[in-house]
PDB file of C-alpha atoms in Angstrom:
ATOM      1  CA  UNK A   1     -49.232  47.396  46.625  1.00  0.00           C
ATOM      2  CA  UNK A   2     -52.629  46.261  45.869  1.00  0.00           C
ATOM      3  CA  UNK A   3     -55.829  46.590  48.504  1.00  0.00           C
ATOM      4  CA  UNK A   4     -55.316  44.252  51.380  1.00  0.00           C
ATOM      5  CA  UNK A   5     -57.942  42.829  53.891  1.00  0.00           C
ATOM      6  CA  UNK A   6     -57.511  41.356  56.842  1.00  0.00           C
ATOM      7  CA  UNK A   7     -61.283  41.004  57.953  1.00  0.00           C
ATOM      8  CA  UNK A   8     -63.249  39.694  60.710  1.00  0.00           C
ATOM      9  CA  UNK A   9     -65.852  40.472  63.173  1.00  0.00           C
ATOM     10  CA  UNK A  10     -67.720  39.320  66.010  1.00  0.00           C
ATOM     11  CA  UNK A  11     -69.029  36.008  64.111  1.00  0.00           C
ATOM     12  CA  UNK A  12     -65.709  34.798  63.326  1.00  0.00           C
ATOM     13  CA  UNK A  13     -66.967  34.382  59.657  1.00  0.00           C
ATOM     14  CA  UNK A  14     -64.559  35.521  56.597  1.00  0.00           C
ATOM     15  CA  UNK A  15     -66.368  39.020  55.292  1.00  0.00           C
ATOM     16  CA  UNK A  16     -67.571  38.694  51.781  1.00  0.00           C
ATOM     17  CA  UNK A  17     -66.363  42.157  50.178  1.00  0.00           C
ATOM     18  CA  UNK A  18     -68.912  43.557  47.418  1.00  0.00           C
ATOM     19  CA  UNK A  19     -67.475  46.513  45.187  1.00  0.00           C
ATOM     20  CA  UNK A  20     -63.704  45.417  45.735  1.00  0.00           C
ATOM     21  CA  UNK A  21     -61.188  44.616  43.537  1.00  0.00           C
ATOM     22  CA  UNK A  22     -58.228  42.258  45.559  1.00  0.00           C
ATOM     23  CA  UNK A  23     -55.174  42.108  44.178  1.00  0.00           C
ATOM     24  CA  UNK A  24     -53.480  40.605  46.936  1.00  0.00           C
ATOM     25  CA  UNK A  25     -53.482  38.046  49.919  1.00  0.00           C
ATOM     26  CA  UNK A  26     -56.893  38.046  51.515  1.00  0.00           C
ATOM     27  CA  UNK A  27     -57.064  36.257  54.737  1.00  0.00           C
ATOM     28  CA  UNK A  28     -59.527  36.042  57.854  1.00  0.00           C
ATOM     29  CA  UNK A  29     -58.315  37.462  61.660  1.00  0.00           C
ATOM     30  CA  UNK A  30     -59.277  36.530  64.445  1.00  0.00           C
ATOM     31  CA  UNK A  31     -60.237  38.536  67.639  1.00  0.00           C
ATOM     32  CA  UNK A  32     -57.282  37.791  69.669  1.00  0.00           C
ATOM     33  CA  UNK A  33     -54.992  38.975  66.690  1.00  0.00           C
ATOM     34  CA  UNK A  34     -56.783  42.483  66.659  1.00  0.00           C
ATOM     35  CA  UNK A  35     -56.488  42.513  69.927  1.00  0.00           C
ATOM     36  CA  UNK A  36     -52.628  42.567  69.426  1.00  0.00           C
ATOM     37  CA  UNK A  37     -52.271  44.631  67.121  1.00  0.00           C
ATOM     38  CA  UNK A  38     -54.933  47.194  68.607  1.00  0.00           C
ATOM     39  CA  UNK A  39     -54.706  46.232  72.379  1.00  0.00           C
ATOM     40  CA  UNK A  40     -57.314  46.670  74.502  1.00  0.00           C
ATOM     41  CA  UNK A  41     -54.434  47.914  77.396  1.00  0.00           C
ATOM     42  CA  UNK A  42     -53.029  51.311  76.399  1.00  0.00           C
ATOM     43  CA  UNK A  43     -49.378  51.170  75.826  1.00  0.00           C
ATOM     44  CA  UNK A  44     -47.184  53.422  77.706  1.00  0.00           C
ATOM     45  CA  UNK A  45     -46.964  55.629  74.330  1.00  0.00           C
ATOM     46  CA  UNK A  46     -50.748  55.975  74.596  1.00  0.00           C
ATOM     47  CA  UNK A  47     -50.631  57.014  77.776  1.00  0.00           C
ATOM     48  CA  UNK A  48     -47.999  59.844  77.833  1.00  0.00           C
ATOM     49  CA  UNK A  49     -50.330  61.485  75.449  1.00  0.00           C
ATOM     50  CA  UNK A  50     -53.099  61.326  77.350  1.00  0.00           C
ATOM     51  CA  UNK A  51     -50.869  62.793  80.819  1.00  0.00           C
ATOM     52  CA  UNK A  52     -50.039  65.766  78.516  1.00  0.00           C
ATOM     53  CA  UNK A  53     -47.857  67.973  80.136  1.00  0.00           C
ATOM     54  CA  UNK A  54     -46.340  68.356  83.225  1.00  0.00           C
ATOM     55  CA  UNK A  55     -48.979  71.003  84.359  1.00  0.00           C
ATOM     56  CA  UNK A  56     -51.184  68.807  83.330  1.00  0.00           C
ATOM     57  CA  UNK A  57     -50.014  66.580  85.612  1.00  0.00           C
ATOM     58  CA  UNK A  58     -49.624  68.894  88.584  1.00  0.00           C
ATOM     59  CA  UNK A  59     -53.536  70.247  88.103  1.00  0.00           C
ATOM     60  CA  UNK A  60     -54.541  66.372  88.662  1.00  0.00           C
ATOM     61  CA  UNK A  61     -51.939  66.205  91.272  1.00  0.00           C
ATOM     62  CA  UNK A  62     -54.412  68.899  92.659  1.00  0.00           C
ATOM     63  CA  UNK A  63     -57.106  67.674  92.315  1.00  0.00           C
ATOM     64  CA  UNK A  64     -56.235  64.531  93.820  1.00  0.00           C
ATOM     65  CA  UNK A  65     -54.924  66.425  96.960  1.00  0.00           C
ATOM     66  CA  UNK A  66     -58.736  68.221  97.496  1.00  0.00           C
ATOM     67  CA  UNK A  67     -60.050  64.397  96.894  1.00  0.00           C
ATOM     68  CA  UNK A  68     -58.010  63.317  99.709  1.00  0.00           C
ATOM     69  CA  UNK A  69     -58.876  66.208 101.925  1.00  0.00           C
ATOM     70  CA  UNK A  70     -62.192  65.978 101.726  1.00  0.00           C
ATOM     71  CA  UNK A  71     -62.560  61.963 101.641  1.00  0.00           C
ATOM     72  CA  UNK A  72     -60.819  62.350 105.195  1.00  0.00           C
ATOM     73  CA  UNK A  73     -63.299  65.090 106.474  1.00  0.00           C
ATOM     74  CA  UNK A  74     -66.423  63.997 105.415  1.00  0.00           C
ATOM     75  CA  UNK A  75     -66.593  60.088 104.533  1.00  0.00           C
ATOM     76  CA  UNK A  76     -67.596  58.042 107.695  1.00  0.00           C
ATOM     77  CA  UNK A  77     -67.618  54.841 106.086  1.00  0.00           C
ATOM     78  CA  UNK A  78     -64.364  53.153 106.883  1.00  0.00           C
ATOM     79  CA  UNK A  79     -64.499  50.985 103.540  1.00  0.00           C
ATOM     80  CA  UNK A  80     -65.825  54.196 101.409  1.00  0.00           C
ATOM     81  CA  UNK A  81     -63.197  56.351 102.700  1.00  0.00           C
ATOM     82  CA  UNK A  82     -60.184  53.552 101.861  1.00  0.00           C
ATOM     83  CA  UNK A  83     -61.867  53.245  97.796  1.00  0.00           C
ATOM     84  CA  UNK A  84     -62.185  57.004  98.042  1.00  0.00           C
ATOM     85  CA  UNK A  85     -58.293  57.509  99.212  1.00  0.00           C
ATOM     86  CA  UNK A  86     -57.276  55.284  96.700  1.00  0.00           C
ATOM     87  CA  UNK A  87     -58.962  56.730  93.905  1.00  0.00           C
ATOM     88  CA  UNK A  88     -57.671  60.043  94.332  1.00  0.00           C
ATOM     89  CA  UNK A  89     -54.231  58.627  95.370  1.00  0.00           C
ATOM     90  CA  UNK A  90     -54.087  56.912  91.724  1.00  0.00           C
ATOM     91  CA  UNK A  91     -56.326  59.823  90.061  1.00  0.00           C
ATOM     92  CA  UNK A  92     -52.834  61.840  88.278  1.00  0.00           C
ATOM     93  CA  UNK A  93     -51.551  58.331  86.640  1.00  0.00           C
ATOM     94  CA  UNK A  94     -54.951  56.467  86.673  1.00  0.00           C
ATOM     95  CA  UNK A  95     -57.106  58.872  84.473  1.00  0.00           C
ATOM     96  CA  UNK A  96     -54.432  59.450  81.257  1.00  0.00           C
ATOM     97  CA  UNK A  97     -54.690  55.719  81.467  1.00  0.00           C
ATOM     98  CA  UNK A  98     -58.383  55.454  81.583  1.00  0.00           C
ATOM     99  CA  UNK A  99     -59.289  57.474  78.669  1.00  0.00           C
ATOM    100  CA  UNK A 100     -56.526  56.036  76.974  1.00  0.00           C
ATOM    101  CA  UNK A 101     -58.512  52.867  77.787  1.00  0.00           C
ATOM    102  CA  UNK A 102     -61.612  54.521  76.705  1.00  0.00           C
ATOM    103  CA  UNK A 103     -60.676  55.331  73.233  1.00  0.00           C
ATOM    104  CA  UNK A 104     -59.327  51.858  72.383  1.00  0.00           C
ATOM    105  CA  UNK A 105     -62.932  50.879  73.590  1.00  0.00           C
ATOM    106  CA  UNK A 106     -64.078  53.048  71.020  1.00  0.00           C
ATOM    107  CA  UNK A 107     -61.926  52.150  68.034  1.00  0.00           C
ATOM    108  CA  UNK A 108     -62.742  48.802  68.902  1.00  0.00           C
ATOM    109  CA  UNK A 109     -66.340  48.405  69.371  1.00  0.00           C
ATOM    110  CA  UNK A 110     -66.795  48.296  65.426  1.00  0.00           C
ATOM    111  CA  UNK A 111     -67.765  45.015  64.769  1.00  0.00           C
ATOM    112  CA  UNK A 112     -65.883  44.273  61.672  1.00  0.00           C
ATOM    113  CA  UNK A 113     -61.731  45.124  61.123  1.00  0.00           C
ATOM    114  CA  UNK A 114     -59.654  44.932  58.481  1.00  0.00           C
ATOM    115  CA  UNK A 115     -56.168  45.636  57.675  1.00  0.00           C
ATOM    116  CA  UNK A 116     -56.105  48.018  54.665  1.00  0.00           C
ATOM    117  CA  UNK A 117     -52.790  48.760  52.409  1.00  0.00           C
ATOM    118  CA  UNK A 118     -52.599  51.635  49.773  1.00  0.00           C
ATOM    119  CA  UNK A 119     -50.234  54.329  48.824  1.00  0.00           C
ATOM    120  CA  UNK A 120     -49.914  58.506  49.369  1.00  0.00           C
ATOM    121  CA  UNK A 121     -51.922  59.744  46.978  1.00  0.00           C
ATOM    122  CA  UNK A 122     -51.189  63.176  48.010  1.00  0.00           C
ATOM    123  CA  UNK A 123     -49.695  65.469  51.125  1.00  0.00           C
ATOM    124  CA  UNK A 124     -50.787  69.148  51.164  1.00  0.00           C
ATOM    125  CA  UNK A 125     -49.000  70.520  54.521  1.00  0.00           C
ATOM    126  CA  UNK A 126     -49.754  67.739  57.403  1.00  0.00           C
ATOM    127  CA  UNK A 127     -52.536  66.356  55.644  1.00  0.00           C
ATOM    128  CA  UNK A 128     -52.443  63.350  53.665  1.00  0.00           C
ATOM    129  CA  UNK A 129     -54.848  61.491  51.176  1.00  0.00           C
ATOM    130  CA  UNK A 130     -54.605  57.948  50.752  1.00  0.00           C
ATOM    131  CA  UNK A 131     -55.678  56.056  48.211  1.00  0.00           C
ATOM    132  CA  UNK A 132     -55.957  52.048  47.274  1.00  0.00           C
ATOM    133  CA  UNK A 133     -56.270  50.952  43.398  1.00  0.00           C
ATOM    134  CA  UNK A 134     -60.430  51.108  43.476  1.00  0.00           C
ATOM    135  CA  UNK A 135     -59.993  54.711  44.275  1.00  0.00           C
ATOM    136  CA  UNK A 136     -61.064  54.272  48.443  1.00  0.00           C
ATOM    137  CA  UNK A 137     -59.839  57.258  49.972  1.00  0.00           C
ATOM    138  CA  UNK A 138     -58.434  58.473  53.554  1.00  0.00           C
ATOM    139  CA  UNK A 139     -57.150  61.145  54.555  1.00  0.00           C
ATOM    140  CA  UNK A 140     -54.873  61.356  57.664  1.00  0.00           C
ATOM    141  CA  UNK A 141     -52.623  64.340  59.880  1.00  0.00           C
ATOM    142  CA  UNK A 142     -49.182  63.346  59.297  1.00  0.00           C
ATOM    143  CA  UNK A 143     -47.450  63.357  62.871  1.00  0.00           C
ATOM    144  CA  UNK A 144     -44.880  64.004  62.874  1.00  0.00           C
ATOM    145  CA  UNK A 145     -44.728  66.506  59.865  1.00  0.00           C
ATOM    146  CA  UNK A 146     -42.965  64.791  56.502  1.00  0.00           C
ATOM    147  CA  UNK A 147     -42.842  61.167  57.918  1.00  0.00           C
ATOM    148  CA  UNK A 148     -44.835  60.526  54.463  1.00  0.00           C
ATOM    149  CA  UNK A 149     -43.990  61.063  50.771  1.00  0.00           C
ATOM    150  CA  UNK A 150     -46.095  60.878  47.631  1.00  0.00           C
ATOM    151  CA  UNK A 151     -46.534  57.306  46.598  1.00  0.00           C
ATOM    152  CA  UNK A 152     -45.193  55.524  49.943  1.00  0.00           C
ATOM    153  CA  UNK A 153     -46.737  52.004  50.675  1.00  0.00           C
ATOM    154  CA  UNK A 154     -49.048  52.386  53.710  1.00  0.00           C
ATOM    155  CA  UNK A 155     -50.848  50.380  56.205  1.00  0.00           C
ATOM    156  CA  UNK A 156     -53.657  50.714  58.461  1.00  0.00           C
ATOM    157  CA  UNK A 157     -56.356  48.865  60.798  1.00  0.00           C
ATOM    158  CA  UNK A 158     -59.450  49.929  59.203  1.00  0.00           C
ATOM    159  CA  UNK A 159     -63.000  49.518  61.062  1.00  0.00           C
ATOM    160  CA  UNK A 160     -66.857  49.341  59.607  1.00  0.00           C
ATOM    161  CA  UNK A 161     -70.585  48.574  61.055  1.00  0.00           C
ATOM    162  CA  UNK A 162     -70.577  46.356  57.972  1.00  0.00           C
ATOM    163  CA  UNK A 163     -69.289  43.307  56.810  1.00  0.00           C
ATOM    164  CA  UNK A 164     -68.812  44.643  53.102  1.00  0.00           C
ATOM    165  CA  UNK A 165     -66.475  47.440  53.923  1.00  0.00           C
ATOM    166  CA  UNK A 166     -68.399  49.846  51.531  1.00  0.00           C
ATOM    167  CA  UNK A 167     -68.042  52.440  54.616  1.00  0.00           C
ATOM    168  CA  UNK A 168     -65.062  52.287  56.279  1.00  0.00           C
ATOM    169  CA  UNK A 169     -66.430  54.720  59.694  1.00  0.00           C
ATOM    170  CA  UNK A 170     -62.642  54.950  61.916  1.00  0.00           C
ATOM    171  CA  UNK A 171     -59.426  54.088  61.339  1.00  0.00           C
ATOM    172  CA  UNK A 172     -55.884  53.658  63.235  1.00  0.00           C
ATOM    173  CA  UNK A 173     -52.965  55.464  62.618  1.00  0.00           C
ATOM    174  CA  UNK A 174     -51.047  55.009  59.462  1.00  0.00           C
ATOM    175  CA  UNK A 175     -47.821  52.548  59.340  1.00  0.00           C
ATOM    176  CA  UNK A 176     -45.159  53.647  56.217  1.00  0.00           C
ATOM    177  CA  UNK A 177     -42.845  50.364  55.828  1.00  0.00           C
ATOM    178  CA  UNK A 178     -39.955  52.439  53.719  1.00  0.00           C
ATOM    179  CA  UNK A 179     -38.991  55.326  56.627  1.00  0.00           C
ATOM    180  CA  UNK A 180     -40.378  52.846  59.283  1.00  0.00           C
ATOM    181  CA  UNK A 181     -42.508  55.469  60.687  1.00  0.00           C
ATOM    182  CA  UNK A 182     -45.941  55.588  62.107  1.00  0.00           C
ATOM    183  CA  UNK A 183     -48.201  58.790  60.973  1.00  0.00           C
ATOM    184  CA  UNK A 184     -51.687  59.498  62.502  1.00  0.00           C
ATOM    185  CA  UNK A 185     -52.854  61.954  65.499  1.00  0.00           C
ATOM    186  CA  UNK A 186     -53.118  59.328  67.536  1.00  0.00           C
ATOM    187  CA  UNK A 187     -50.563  56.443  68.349  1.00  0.00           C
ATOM    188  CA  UNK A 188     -53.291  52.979  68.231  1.00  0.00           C
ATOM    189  CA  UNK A 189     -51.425  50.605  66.559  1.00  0.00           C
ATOM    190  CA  UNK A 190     -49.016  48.380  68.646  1.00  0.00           C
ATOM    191  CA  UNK A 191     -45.822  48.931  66.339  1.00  0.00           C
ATOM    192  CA  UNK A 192     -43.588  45.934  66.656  1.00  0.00           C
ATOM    193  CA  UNK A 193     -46.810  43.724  66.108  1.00  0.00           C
ATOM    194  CA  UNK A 194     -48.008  45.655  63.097  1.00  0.00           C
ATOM    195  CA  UNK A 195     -44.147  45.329  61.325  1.00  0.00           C
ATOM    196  CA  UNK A 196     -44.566  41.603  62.068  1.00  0.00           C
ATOM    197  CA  UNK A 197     -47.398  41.476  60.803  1.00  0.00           C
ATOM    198  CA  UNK A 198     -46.708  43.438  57.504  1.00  0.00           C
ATOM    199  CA  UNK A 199     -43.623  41.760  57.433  1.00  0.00           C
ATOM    200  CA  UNK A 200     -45.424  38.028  57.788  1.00  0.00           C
ATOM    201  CA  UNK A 201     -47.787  39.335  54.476  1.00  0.00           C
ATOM    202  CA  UNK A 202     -45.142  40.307  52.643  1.00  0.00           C
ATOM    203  CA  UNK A 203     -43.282  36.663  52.780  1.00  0.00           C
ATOM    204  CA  UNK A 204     -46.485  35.125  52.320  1.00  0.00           C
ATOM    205  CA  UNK A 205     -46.957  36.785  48.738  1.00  0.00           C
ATOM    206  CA  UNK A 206     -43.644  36.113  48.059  1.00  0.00           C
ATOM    207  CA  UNK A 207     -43.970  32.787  48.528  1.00  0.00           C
ATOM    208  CA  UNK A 208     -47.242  32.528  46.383  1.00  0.00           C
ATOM    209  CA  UNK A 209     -46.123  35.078  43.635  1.00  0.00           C
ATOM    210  CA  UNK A 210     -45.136  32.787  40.378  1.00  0.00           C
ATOM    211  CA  UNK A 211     -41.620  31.779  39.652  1.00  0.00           C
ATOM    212  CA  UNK A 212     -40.677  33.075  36.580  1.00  0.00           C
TER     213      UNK A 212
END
């Protein structure tokens, strides 16, 4: 499997890649397509990461409780003390989703993406190095531990301040098509729109590979 880039960025112009040998289908994305695949709404596997445990839960629980308490003692305003009620109400489910929220912001405030596919280079414990056929390296933690093998096709959303892609500066977790597993720390990737999307590639290059 050759280097693959999806690109695109804020100006909706195809990225002109310097340093890069393609071997395979290179085609522009837009926006709304990143937005799938990375969505700005956490999914519900984003989130239970974020609530942690069940302690976790019961110290915001907590926390919420002394909110409530206190927005009833002290807040005069009628319409202050309803936002304030509500906020600590929501506070044990609302904040796992907001910094869930928060660091899809993050991933995605990059202004170019691209979809990058290479092969395991190498896995030393739950690390693994990735590498593409110009010799572009990443190196992931493989959660869960050996969902990856030495020389497995892999796929990832790949993000840069620069339209070349000579730094790549974050990256989503890792997608392996042959154990049709995800592996990365952290779940960002929608997974039944990445597999289409892998999936839609894949015919595509089938369709323009050469009869013989």
């Amino acid at each position: 499997v050759g280097p693959v880039f999806l690109l695109g960025g804020r100006d909706g112009r195809r990225v002109v890649r310097v340093g890069l040998t393609v071997r395979a289908l290179v085609q522009s994305v837009t926006p709304e397509a990143l937005a799938r695949v990375v969505p700005v709404v956490p999914s519900r596997r984003q989130w239970r990461l974020r609530a942690g445990r069940a302690r976790d839960f019961g110290q915001r629980a907590v926390c919420g409780v002394i909110g409530i308490a206190l927005s009833v003692l002290f807040l005069q305003s009628a319409a202050w003390r309803s936002l304030s009620l509500l906020f600590f109400a929501t506070y044990p489910v609302a904040q796992p989703w907001f910094l869930a929220a928060r660091e899809n912001a993050r991933l995605r405030a990059y202004p170019y993406a691209a979809l990058f596919r290479a092969r395991v280079a190498k896995v030393d414990g739950r690390k693994a190095v990735i590498r593409d056929y110009d010799g572009r390296t990443l190196t992931t933690d493989i959660v869960p531990p050996q969902s990856a093998n030495i020389r497995d096709p892999v796929a990832a959303i790949v993000f840069s301040d620069k339209p070349t892609f000579t730094r790549i500066t974050a990256a989503t977790d890792f997608y392996v098509p042959t154990s049709q597993r995800f592996v990365g720390p952290y779940p960002y990737l929608h997974r039944p729109t990445m597999r289409r999307l892998l999936t839609a590639l894949n015919e595509t290059e089938a369709e323009d590979r050469p009869a013989n």
